[in-house]
CSV table of C-alpha atoms and ligand atoms in Angstrom, one decimal:
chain,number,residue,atom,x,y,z
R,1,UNK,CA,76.5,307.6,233.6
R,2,UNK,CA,78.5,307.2,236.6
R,3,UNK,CA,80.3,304.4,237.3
R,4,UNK,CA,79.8,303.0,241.1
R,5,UNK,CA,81.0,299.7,242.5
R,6,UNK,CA,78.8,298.1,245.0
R,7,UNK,CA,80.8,295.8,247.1
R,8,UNK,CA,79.1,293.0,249.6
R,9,UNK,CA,80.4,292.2,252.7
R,10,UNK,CA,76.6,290.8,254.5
R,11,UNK,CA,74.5,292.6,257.4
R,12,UNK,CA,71.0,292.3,258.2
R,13,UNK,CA,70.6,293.6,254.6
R,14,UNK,CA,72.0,290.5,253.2
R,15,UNK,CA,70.1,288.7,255.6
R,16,UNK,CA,67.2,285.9,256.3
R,17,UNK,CA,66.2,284.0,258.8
R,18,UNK,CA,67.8,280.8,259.2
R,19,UNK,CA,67.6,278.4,262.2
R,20,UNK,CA,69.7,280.6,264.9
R,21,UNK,CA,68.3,283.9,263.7
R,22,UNK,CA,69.2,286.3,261.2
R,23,UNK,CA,72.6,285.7,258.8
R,24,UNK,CA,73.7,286.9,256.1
R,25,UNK,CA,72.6,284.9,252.8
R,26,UNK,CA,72.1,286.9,249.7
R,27,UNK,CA,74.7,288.0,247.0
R,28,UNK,CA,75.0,291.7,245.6
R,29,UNK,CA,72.9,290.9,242.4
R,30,UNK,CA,70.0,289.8,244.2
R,31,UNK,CA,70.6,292.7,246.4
R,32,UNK,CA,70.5,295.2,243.7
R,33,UNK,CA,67.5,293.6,242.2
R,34,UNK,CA,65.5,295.0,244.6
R,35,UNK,CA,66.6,298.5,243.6
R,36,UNK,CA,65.0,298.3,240.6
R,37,UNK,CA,65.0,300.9,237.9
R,38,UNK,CA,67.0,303.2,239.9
R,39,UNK,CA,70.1,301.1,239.0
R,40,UNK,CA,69.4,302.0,235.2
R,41,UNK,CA,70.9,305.5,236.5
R,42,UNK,CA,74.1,304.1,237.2
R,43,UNK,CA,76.7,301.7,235.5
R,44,UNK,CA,77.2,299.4,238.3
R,45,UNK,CA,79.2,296.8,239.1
R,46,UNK,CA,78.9,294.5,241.5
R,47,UNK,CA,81.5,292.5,243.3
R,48,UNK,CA,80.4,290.0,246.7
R,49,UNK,CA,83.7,290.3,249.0
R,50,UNK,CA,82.7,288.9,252.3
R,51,UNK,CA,79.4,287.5,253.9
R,52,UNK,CA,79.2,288.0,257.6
R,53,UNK,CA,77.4,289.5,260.3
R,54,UNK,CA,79.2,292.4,260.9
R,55,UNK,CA,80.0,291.1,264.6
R,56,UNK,CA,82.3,288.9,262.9
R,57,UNK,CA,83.9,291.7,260.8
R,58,UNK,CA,87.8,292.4,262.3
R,59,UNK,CA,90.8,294.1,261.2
R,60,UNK,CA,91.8,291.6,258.5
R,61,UNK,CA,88.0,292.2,257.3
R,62,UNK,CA,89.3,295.9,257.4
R,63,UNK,CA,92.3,294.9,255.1
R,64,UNK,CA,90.5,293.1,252.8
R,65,UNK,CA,87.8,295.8,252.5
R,66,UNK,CA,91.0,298.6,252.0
R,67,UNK,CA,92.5,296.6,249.7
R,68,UNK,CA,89.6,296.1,247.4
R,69,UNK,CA,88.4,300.1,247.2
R,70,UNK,CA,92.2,300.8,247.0
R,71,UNK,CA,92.1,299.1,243.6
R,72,UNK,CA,89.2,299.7,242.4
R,73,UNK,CA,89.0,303.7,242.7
R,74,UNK,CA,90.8,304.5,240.2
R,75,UNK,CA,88.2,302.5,237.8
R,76,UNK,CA,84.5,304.4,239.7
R,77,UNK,CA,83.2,307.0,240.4
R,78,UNK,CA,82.1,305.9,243.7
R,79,UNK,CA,82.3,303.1,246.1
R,80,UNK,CA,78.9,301.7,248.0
R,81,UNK,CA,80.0,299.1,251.0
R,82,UNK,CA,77.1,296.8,251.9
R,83,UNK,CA,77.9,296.1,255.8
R,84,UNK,CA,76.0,295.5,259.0
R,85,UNK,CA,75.4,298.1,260.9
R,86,UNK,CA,76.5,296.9,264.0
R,87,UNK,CA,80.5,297.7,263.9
R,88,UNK,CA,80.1,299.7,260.9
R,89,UNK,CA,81.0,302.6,262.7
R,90,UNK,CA,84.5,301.1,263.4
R,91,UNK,CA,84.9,299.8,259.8
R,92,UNK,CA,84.5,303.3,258.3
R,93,UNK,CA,86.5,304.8,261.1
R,94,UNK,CA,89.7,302.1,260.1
R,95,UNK,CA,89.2,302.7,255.9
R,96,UNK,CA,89.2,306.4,256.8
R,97,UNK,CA,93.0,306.0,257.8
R,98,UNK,CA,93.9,302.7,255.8
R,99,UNK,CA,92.8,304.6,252.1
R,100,UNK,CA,93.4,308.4,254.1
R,101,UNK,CA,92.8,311.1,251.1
R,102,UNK,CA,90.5,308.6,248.9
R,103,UNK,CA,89.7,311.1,246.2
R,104,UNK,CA,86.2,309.4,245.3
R,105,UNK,CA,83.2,308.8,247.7
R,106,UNK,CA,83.1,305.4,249.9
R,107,UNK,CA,79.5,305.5,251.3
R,108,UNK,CA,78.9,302.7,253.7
R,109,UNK,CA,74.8,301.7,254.6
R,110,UNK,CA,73.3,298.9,255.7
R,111,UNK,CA,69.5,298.3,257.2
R,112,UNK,CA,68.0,297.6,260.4
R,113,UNK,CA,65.7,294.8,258.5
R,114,UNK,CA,66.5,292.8,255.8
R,115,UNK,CA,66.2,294.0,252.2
R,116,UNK,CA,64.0,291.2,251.6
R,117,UNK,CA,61.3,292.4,254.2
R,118,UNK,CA,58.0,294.4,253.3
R,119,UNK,CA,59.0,297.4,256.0
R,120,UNK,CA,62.9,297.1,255.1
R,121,UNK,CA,65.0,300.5,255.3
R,122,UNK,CA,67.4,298.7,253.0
R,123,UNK,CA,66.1,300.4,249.3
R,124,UNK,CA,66.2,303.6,250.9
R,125,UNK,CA,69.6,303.6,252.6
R,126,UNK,CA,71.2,302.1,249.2
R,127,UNK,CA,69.4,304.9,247.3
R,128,UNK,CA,71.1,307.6,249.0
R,129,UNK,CA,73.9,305.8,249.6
R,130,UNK,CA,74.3,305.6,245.5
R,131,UNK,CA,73.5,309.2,245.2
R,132,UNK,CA,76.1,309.9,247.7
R,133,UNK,CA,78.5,308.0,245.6
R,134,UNK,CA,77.7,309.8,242.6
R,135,UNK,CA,78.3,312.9,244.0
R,136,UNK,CA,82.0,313.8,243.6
R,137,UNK,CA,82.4,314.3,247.3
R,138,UNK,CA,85.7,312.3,248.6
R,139,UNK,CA,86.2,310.7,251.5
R,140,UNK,CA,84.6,307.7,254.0
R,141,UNK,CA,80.8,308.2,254.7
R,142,UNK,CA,77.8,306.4,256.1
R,143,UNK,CA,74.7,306.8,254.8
R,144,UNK,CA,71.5,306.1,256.7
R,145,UNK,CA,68.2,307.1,257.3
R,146,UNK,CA,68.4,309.7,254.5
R,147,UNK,CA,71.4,310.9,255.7
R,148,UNK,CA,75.1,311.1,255.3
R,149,UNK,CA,77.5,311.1,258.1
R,150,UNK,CA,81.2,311.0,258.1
R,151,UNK,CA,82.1,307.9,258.6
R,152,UNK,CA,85.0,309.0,261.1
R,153,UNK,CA,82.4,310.5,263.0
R,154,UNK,CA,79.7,308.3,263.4
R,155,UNK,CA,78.3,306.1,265.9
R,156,UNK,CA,75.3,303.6,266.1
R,157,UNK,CA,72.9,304.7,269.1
R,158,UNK,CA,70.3,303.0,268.2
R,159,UNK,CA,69.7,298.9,268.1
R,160,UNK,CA,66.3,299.0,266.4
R,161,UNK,CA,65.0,302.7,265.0
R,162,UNK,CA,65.7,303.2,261.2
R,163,UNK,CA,67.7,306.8,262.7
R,164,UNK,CA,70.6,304.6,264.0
R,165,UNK,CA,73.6,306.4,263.7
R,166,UNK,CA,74.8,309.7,265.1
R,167,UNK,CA,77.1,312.2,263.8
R,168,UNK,CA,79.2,313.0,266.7
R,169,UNK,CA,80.4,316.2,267.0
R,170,UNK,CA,80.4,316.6,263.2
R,171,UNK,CA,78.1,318.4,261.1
R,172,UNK,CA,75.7,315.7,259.2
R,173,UNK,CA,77.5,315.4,255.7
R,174,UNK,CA,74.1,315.7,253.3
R,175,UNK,CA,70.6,315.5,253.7
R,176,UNK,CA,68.2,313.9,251.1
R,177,UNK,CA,64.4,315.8,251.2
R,178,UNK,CA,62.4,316.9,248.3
R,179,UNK,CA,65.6,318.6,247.3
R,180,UNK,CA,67.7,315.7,246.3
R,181,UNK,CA,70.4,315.2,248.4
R,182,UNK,CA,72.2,318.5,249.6
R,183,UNK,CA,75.2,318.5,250.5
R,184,UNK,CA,77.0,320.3,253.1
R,185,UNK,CA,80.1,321.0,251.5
R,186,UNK,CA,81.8,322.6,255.2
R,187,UNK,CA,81.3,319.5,256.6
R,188,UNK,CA,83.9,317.6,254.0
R,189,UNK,CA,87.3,317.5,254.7
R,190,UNK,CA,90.0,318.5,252.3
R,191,UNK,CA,92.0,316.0,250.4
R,192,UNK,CA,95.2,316.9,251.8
R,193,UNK,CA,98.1,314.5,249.4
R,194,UNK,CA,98.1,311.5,247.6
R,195,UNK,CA,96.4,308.2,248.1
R,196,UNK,CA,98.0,305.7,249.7
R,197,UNK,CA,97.2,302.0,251.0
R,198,UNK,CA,98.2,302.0,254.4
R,199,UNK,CA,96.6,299.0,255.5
R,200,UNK,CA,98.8,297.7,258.5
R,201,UNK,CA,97.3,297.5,261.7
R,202,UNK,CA,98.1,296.3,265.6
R,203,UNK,CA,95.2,294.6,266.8
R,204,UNK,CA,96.8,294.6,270.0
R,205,UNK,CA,94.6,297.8,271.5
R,206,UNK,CA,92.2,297.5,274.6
R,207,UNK,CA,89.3,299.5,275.2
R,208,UNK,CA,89.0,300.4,279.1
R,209,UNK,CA,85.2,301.9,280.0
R,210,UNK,CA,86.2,303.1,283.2
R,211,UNK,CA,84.2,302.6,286.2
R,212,UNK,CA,84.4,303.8,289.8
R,213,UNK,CA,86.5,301.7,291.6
R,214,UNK,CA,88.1,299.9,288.5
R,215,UNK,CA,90.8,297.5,290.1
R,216,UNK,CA,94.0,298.9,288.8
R,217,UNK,CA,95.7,295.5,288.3
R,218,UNK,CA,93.6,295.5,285.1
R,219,UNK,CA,96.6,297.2,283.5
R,220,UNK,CA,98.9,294.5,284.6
R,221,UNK,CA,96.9,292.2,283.0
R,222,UNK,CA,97.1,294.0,279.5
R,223,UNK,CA,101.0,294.2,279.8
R,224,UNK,CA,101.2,290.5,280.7
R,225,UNK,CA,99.1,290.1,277.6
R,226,UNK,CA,101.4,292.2,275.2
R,227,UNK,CA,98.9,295.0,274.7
R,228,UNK,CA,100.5,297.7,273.3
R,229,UNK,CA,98.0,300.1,273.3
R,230,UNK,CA,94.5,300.9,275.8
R,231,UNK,CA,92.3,303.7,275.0
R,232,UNK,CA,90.6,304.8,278.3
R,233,UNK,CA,87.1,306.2,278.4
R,234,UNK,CA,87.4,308.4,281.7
R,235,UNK,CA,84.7,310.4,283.4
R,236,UNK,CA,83.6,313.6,282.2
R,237,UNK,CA,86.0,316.0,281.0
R,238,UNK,CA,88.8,313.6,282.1
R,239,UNK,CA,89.8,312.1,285.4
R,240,UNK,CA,90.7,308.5,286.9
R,241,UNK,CA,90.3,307.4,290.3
R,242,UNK,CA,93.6,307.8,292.1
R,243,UNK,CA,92.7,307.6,295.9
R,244,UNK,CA,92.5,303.6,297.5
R,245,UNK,CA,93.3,302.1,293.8
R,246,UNK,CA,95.8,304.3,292.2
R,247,UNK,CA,95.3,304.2,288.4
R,248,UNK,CA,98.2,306.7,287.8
R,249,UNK,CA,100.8,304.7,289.5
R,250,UNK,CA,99.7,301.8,287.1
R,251,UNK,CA,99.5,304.4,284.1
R,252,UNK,CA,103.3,305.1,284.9
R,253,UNK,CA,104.6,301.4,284.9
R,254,UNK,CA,102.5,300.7,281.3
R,255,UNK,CA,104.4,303.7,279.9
R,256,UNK,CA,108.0,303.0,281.3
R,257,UNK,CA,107.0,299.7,279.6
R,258,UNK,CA,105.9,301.4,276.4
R,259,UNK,CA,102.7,300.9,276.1
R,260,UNK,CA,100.7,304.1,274.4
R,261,UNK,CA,97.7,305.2,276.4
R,262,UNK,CA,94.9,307.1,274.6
R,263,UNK,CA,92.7,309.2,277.1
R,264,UNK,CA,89.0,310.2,276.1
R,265,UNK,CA,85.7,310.9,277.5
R,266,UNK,CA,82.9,308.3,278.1
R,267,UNK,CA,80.1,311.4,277.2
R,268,UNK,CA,79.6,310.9,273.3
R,269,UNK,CA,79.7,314.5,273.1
R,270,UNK,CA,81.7,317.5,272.9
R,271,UNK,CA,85.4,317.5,273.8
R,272,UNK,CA,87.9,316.3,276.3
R,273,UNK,CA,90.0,318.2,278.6
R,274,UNK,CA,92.2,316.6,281.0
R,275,UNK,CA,94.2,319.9,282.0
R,276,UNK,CA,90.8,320.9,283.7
R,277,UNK,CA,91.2,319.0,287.1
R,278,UNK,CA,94.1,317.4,289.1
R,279,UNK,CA,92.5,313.9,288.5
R,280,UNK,CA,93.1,314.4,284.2
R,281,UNK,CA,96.1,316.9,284.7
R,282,UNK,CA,98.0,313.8,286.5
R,283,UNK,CA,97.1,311.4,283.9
R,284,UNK,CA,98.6,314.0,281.2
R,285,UNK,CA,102.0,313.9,283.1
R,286,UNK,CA,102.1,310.3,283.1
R,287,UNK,CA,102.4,310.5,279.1
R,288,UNK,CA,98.7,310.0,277.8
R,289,UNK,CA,97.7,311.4,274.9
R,290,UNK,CA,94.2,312.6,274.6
R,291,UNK,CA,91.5,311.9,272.4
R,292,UNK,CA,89.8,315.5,272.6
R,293,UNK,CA,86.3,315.2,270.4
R,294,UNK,CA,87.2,311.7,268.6
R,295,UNK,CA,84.4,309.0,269.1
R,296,UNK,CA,86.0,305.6,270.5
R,297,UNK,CA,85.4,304.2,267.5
R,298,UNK,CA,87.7,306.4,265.6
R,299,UNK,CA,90.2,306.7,268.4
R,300,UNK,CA,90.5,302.8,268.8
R,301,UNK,CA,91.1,302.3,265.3
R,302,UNK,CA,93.6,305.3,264.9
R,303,UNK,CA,95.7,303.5,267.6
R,304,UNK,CA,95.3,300.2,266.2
R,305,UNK,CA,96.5,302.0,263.1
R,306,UNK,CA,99.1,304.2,264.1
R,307,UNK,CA,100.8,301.1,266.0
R,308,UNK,CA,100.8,299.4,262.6
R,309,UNK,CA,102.7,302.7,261.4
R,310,UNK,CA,105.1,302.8,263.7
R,311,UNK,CA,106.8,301.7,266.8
R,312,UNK,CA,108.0,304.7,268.2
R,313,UNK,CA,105.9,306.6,270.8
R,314,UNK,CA,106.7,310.6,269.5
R,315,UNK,CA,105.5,309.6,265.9
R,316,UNK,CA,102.5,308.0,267.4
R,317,UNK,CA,101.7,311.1,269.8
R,318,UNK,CA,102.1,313.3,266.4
R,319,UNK,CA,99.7,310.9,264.5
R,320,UNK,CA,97.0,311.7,267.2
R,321,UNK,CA,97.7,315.5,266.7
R,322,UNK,CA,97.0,315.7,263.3
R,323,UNK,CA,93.7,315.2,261.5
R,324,UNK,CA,93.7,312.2,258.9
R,325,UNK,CA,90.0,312.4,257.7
R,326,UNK,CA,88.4,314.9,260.3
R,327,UNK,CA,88.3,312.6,262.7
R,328,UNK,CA,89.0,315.5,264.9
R,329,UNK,CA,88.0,318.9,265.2
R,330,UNK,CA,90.1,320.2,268.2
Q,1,LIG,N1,74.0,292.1,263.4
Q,1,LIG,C1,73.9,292.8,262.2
Q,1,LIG,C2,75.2,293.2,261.7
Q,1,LIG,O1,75.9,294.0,262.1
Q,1,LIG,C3,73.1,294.1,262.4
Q,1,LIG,C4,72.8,294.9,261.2
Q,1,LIG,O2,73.3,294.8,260.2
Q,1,LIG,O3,71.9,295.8,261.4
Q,1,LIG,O4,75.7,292.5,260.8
């Protein structure tokens, strides 16, 4: 029997309604219960780490979550994560870097309705979620809706349908029909070395959704925060306004004063490409580094983790080049 370790950390699963709305209430046993004989597939264990609403989940949430499965693969087979759905996108994307080259599945899921409810998605998301994690398959997923997505890869677009997350860019992982679960073994990345717990992170990284006319002093803002990072979702292919308000001048004085600027698109799909027009290739001589096909979530939280790495701008630039967990495909 395979042994699988079913860590809590809250979510609508977890949750009932209390006086302000839904929170998070119930441990992992009670849970599980409703699971039923499926469990007596599996040895689990269970372990409760955190109970929150997933709004309230933030990088040290991220550490604590690394630091448990970083401990406890080497004892399973597999590693479920109970979490909200709502930033569980940018939890997978940060444990995808933070335990890089995890040589056993870590399947996140959650449920649009609590477990507890008559309707709930929750049973079914932790069933595939456990057959994911029995599967062999290594690395960071989410499964949802019958499906598996790399968690590097995925994004919630939905706030109420059971189909909530999207695999962006990325092949879906595995499919569970009257088949079982198949899956799509292309759409795995490689283990490529040992590993390791890097779980140091600089939570100093903005998020900049650009829009037309965006008042360029926004950057002075971040500098005279100590932000040492901004990812900036441009328009289409890549461009900023530089007519009237000149973002590029301001792009030049964050990066004389060191601050690394990530450049991506605001469409969730397909790639960027700021050499295409003058607006991106001006932004590209100012320094930026691009985020090509990543989602925001995993470029946010590669920044956030690459300025925990290191300090120096080159390495940083190389980090974004590479590939950790196929965050990107470009
Ligand atoms: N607000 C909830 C959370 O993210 C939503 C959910 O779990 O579906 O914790």
């Amino acid at each position: 029997m395979k042994r699988l370790l079913l860590l809590t950390t809250g979510g609508t699963i977890a949750s009932r309604q209390m006086e302000e709305g839904l929170a998070p209430d119930m441990d992992g046993s009670t849970i599980a219960r409703y699971l039923g004989e499926v469990m007596f597939n599996y040895n689990v264990t269970v372990q409760d780490i955190l109970q929150l609403d997933s709004s309230n989940i933030q990088p040290e949430e991220w550490r604590l979550i690394a630091n448990h499965v970083y401990e406890a693969f080497p004892h399973y087979d597999g590693i479920i994560i109970s979490h909200g759905t709502d930033t569980m996108a940018y939890t997978a994307s940060a444990l995808s870097y933070m335990v890089c080259n995890i040589p056993i599945p870590v399947v996140l899921t959650g449920a649009q309705l609590p477990i507890e409810h008559p309707l709930t998605d929750g049973v079914d998301n932790l069933r595939t979620a456990f057959s994911m994690a029995s599967s062999g398959y290594p690395g960071v997923f989410i499964a949802f809706n019958r499906k598996v997505i790399l968690g590097c890869r995925a994004v919630k677009t939905h706030t109420m349908d059971f189909d909530a997350f999207s695999s962006v860019n990325w092949p879906v992982v595995a499919t569970v029909s009257g088949s079982g679960l198949t899956v799509n073994e292309e759409a795995i990345p490689p283990v490529m070395g040992e590993c390791l717990l890097r779980d140091k992170l600089c939570q100093d990284v903005f998020l900049i959704k650009l829009t037309p006319g965006l008042n360029p002093e926004i950057f002075d803002m971040l500098l005279q925060m100590n932000y040492r990072g901004v990812v900036i979702e441009a328009f289409g292919a890549g461009g900023l306004h530089f007519i009237r308000r000149n973002l590029i001048e301001k792009l030049h004085k964050i990066a004389a004063a060191g601050m690394i600027v990530v450049v991506c698109s605001q469409c969730l799909y397909e790639s960027s490409d700021f050499t295409l027009y003058q607006a991106g290739q001006k932004v590209l001589a100012e320094g930026a580094i691009q985020g090509y096909d990543m989602t925001t979530e995993a470029a946010v939280t590669k920044l956030m983790w690459a300025l925990g790495q290191t300090d120096n701008p080159d390495k940083v630039r190389d980090i974004f080049a590479a590939s950790l967990a196929g965050e990107r495909g470009v």
